[in-house]
Short mmCIF file of C-alpha atoms in Angstrom, two decimals:
data_model
loop_
_atom_site.label_atom_id
_atom_site.label_comp_id
_atom_site.label_asym_id
_atom_site.label_seq_id
_atom_site.Cartn_x
_atom_site.Cartn_y
_atom_site.Cartn_z
CA MET O 1 105.44 85.24 102.51
CA LYS O 2 105.76 86.75 99.06
CA ILE O 3 107.30 90.22 98.93
CA LYS O 4 107.01 92.78 96.15
CA ILE O 5 108.99 96.00 96.02
CA CYS O 6 107.13 98.43 93.79
CA GLY O 7 108.06 101.67 92.07
CA ILE O 8 111.44 100.48 90.79
CA THR O 9 113.04 103.07 88.48
CA ASN O 10 116.72 102.15 88.38
CA VAL O 11 118.96 99.10 88.30
CA GLU O 12 120.66 99.89 91.63
CA ASP O 13 117.38 99.73 93.55
CA ALA O 14 116.38 96.58 91.71
CA ASP O 15 119.68 94.90 92.55
CA VAL O 16 119.39 95.72 96.25
CA ALA O 17 115.80 94.42 96.40
CA VAL O 18 116.69 91.19 94.62
CA LYS O 19 119.74 90.51 96.78
CA ALA O 20 117.67 91.19 99.91
CA GLY O 21 115.20 88.51 98.82
CA ALA O 22 112.33 90.22 97.00
CA ASP O 23 110.09 87.86 95.07
CA ALA O 24 108.74 90.49 92.68
CA LEU O 25 109.52 94.01 91.47
CA GLY O 26 106.94 96.50 90.25
CA PHE O 27 107.40 98.98 87.41
CA VAL O 28 104.89 101.81 87.16
CA MET O 29 103.71 102.48 83.61
CA TYR O 30 101.30 105.24 84.67
CA ARG O 31 102.70 108.52 83.37
CA LYS O 32 101.01 110.65 86.03
CA SER O 33 102.80 108.78 88.81
CA PRO O 34 106.00 110.21 90.33
CA ARG O 35 107.32 106.65 90.08
CA PHE O 36 106.73 106.34 86.34
CA VAL O 37 109.57 104.60 84.54
CA LYS O 38 110.08 104.77 80.80
CA PRO O 39 109.52 101.43 79.04
CA ALA O 40 113.07 101.36 77.70
CA VAL O 41 114.47 101.74 81.21
CA ALA O 42 112.11 99.10 82.60
CA ARG O 43 113.10 96.74 79.78
CA SER O 44 116.81 97.05 80.62
CA ILE O 45 116.20 96.48 84.33
CA VAL O 46 113.94 93.46 83.74
CA ALA O 47 116.56 91.97 81.41
CA SER O 48 119.05 92.03 84.29
CA LEU O 49 116.84 90.16 86.76
CA PRO O 50 117.71 86.62 87.80
CA PRO O 51 115.33 83.67 87.31
CA PHE O 52 112.26 83.43 89.56
CA VAL O 53 112.05 87.16 90.30
CA VAL O 54 108.73 88.28 88.84
CA ALA O 55 108.60 91.56 86.91
CA VAL O 56 105.23 93.27 87.34
CA GLY O 57 103.94 96.08 85.14
CA VAL O 58 101.66 98.48 87.03
CA PHE O 59 98.94 100.07 84.88
CA VAL O 60 96.16 102.56 85.63
CA ASN O 61 93.21 102.75 83.21
CA GLU O 62 95.52 102.06 80.28
CA GLU O 63 94.19 101.45 76.79
CA PRO O 64 93.63 97.66 76.71
CA ASP O 65 95.72 97.05 73.61
CA ARG O 66 98.72 98.87 75.11
CA VAL O 67 98.98 96.63 78.15
CA PRO O 68 99.99 93.42 76.30
CA ALA O 69 102.26 95.47 74.03
CA LEU O 70 104.08 97.03 76.98
CA MET O 71 104.27 93.69 78.76
CA ASP O 72 105.93 92.10 75.74
CA ASP O 73 108.22 95.07 75.19
CA CYS O 74 109.40 95.26 78.80
CA GLY O 75 109.26 91.59 79.72
CA PHE O 76 106.58 91.84 82.41
CA ALA O 77 105.14 88.53 83.55
CA LEU O 78 102.16 90.02 85.37
CA ALA O 79 99.92 93.06 84.90
CA GLN O 80 98.94 94.85 88.11
CA LEU O 81 95.83 96.88 87.30
CA HIS O 82 95.52 99.75 89.74
CA GLY O 83 92.69 101.79 88.24
CA ASP O 84 89.00 101.34 87.51
CA GLU O 85 89.40 98.32 85.24
CA THR O 86 86.38 96.03 85.02
CA VAL O 87 86.11 92.26 85.09
CA LEU O 88 85.51 92.33 81.34
CA TYR O 89 88.67 94.40 80.84
CA CYS O 90 90.65 91.77 82.75
CA GLN O 91 89.07 88.89 80.85
CA ASN O 92 89.78 90.48 77.47
CA LEU O 93 93.37 91.32 78.33
CA GLY O 94 94.55 87.76 77.81
CA ARG O 95 97.37 88.16 80.34
CA PRO O 96 97.81 87.24 84.01
CA VAL O 97 96.37 89.99 86.19
CA LEU O 98 96.77 91.16 89.77
CA LYS O 99 93.78 93.46 90.33
CA ALA O 100 94.22 96.20 92.89
CA LEU O 101 91.23 97.30 94.94
CA ARG O 102 91.21 100.31 97.26
CA LEU O 103 89.61 99.14 100.48
CA LYS O 104 87.18 101.82 101.64
CA ASP O 105 84.63 99.81 103.64
CA ARG O 106 82.83 96.46 103.52
CA GLY O 107 81.22 97.56 100.27
CA THR O 108 84.58 96.84 98.62
CA PHE O 109 84.01 93.16 99.38
CA PHE O 110 81.46 93.06 96.55
CA ALA O 111 84.19 94.04 94.08
CA LEU O 112 86.52 91.52 95.69
CA ALA O 113 84.00 88.75 95.12
CA GLU O 114 83.40 89.94 91.56
CA PHE O 115 87.06 89.62 90.58
CA GLN O 116 87.87 86.50 92.58
CA GLY O 117 88.42 83.48 90.37
CA ARG O 118 87.76 85.32 87.11
CA ALA O 119 89.68 84.48 83.96
CA ASN O 120 93.19 85.93 83.97
CA VAL O 121 92.82 87.34 87.52
CA ARG O 122 95.49 85.50 89.49
CA GLY O 123 95.00 87.52 92.67
CA VAL O 124 93.76 90.69 94.32
CA LEU O 125 95.86 93.41 95.90
CA ILE O 126 94.29 95.39 98.74
CA ASP O 127 95.43 99.02 98.96
CA ALA O 128 94.31 101.96 101.06
CA PHE O 129 91.42 104.03 99.77
CA SER O 130 92.16 107.55 98.60
CA ASP O 131 90.16 109.85 96.36
CA GLN O 132 93.36 111.73 95.53
CA ALA O 133 95.47 108.97 93.98
CA TYR O 134 95.29 105.39 92.71
CA GLY O 135 98.13 104.19 94.93
CA GLY O 136 101.49 104.95 96.50
CA THR O 137 99.90 107.33 99.01
CA GLY O 138 101.49 105.86 102.13
CA HIS O 139 98.04 105.57 103.74
CA THR O 140 97.51 102.45 105.82
CA VAL O 141 94.76 99.97 105.04
CA ASP O 142 92.21 99.13 107.71
CA TRP O 143 93.82 95.87 108.78
CA THR O 144 90.64 94.55 110.38
CA LEU O 145 88.79 94.82 107.08
CA ALA O 146 91.80 93.44 105.22
CA GLN O 147 91.82 90.44 107.56
CA GLU O 148 88.17 89.80 106.69
CA ALA O 149 89.03 89.95 103.01
CA ALA O 150 91.94 87.55 103.44
CA ARG O 151 89.63 84.91 104.92
CA SER O 152 87.84 84.47 101.61
CA THR O 153 90.71 84.80 99.14
CA PRO O 154 94.50 85.06 99.13
CA ILE O 155 95.35 88.77 99.00
CA VAL O 156 98.44 90.88 98.54
CA LEU O 157 98.46 93.57 101.21
CA ALA O 158 99.67 97.08 100.35
CA GLY O 159 99.05 100.54 101.74
CA GLY O 160 101.24 102.27 104.31
CA LEU O 161 103.53 99.33 104.99
CA THR O 162 106.98 100.08 106.41
CA PRO O 163 109.83 98.12 107.99
CA ALA O 164 108.36 99.10 111.37
CA ASN O 165 104.83 97.76 110.83
CA VAL O 166 105.04 95.02 108.21
CA ALA O 167 105.49 92.22 110.75
CA GLU O 168 102.39 93.31 112.68
CA ALA O 169 100.43 93.70 109.44
CA ILE O 170 101.31 90.16 108.35
CA THR O 171 100.51 88.74 111.77
CA ARG O 172 97.10 90.40 111.88
CA VAL O 173 96.00 90.09 108.25
CA ARG O 174 97.75 86.87 107.17
CA PRO O 175 97.97 87.85 103.50
CA TYR O 176 99.49 85.80 100.70
CA GLY O 177 102.01 88.57 100.13
CA VAL O 178 102.93 92.18 100.86
CA ASP O 179 103.67 95.07 98.52
CA VAL O 180 105.58 98.23 99.43
CA SER O 181 106.60 101.37 97.59
CA SER O 182 106.59 104.66 99.50
CA GLY O 183 107.41 102.94 102.80
CA VAL O 184 110.95 102.14 101.64
CA GLU O 185 111.77 105.33 99.74
CA LEU O 186 114.11 108.26 100.10
CA SER O 187 111.89 110.10 97.61
CA PRO O 188 109.30 108.97 95.02
CA GLY O 189 111.05 106.55 92.70
CA LYS O 190 114.27 106.34 94.74
CA LYS O 191 114.59 103.57 97.30
CA ASP O 192 116.24 103.73 100.70
CA HIS O 193 118.39 100.63 100.49
CA ASP O 194 118.55 100.11 104.25
CA LYS O 195 114.75 100.29 104.48
CA VAL O 196 114.34 97.81 101.62
CA LYS O 197 116.58 95.33 103.42
CA ALA O 198 114.87 95.93 106.77
CA PHE O 199 111.40 95.54 105.27
CA ILE O 200 112.20 92.21 103.64
CA ALA O 201 113.97 90.92 106.75
CA ALA O 202 111.04 91.88 108.98
CA ALA O 203 108.52 90.22 106.66
CA ARG O 204 110.56 87.02 106.51
CA LEU O 205 110.76 86.74 110.30
CA VAL O 206 106.99 86.32 110.76
CA PRO O 207 106.17 82.63 111.33
CA ALA O 208 104.11 81.06 108.56
#
């Protein structure tokens, strides 16, 4: 089970997540997010990461030419696109993409099929639908629908995950990986270190 801790804003939180066994860390480049981190800060944190921990830049409807520039500047290996980006946007980006889709109903499966297997799109992240925000809401995904989605393609499951429910979510949905932000926070952008450790431990205990 691959585990991503998102919304990293400081080196202390990054260090705790890495030592607890996180596979990837997410850095939010969306200025309207309470978890936004300045590129210079992200760059310094990414530079401190050990090998095989993937640094992910999270973007929302960013100008296409800025995404590769920020990835190069900060050292991101993967672009997580959390807005209304199209298949063509992903194809033209020329970088590995994790496309986030907000799962509202079965109609979202059409978008899932559209992005699946497209150039540069390495995977799809399923998040909870909200018309108020693009992510980080703490709302839980409909796990039944997410399970249906996971049957056709490997997904990363996000949306309302916590140390208390991540094991059940993995058991029911069987995703490729899980992604958490608000569920392990003291406040937006500041992680609760005990919750980070508990989340990763709980996810690791689920039998493959």
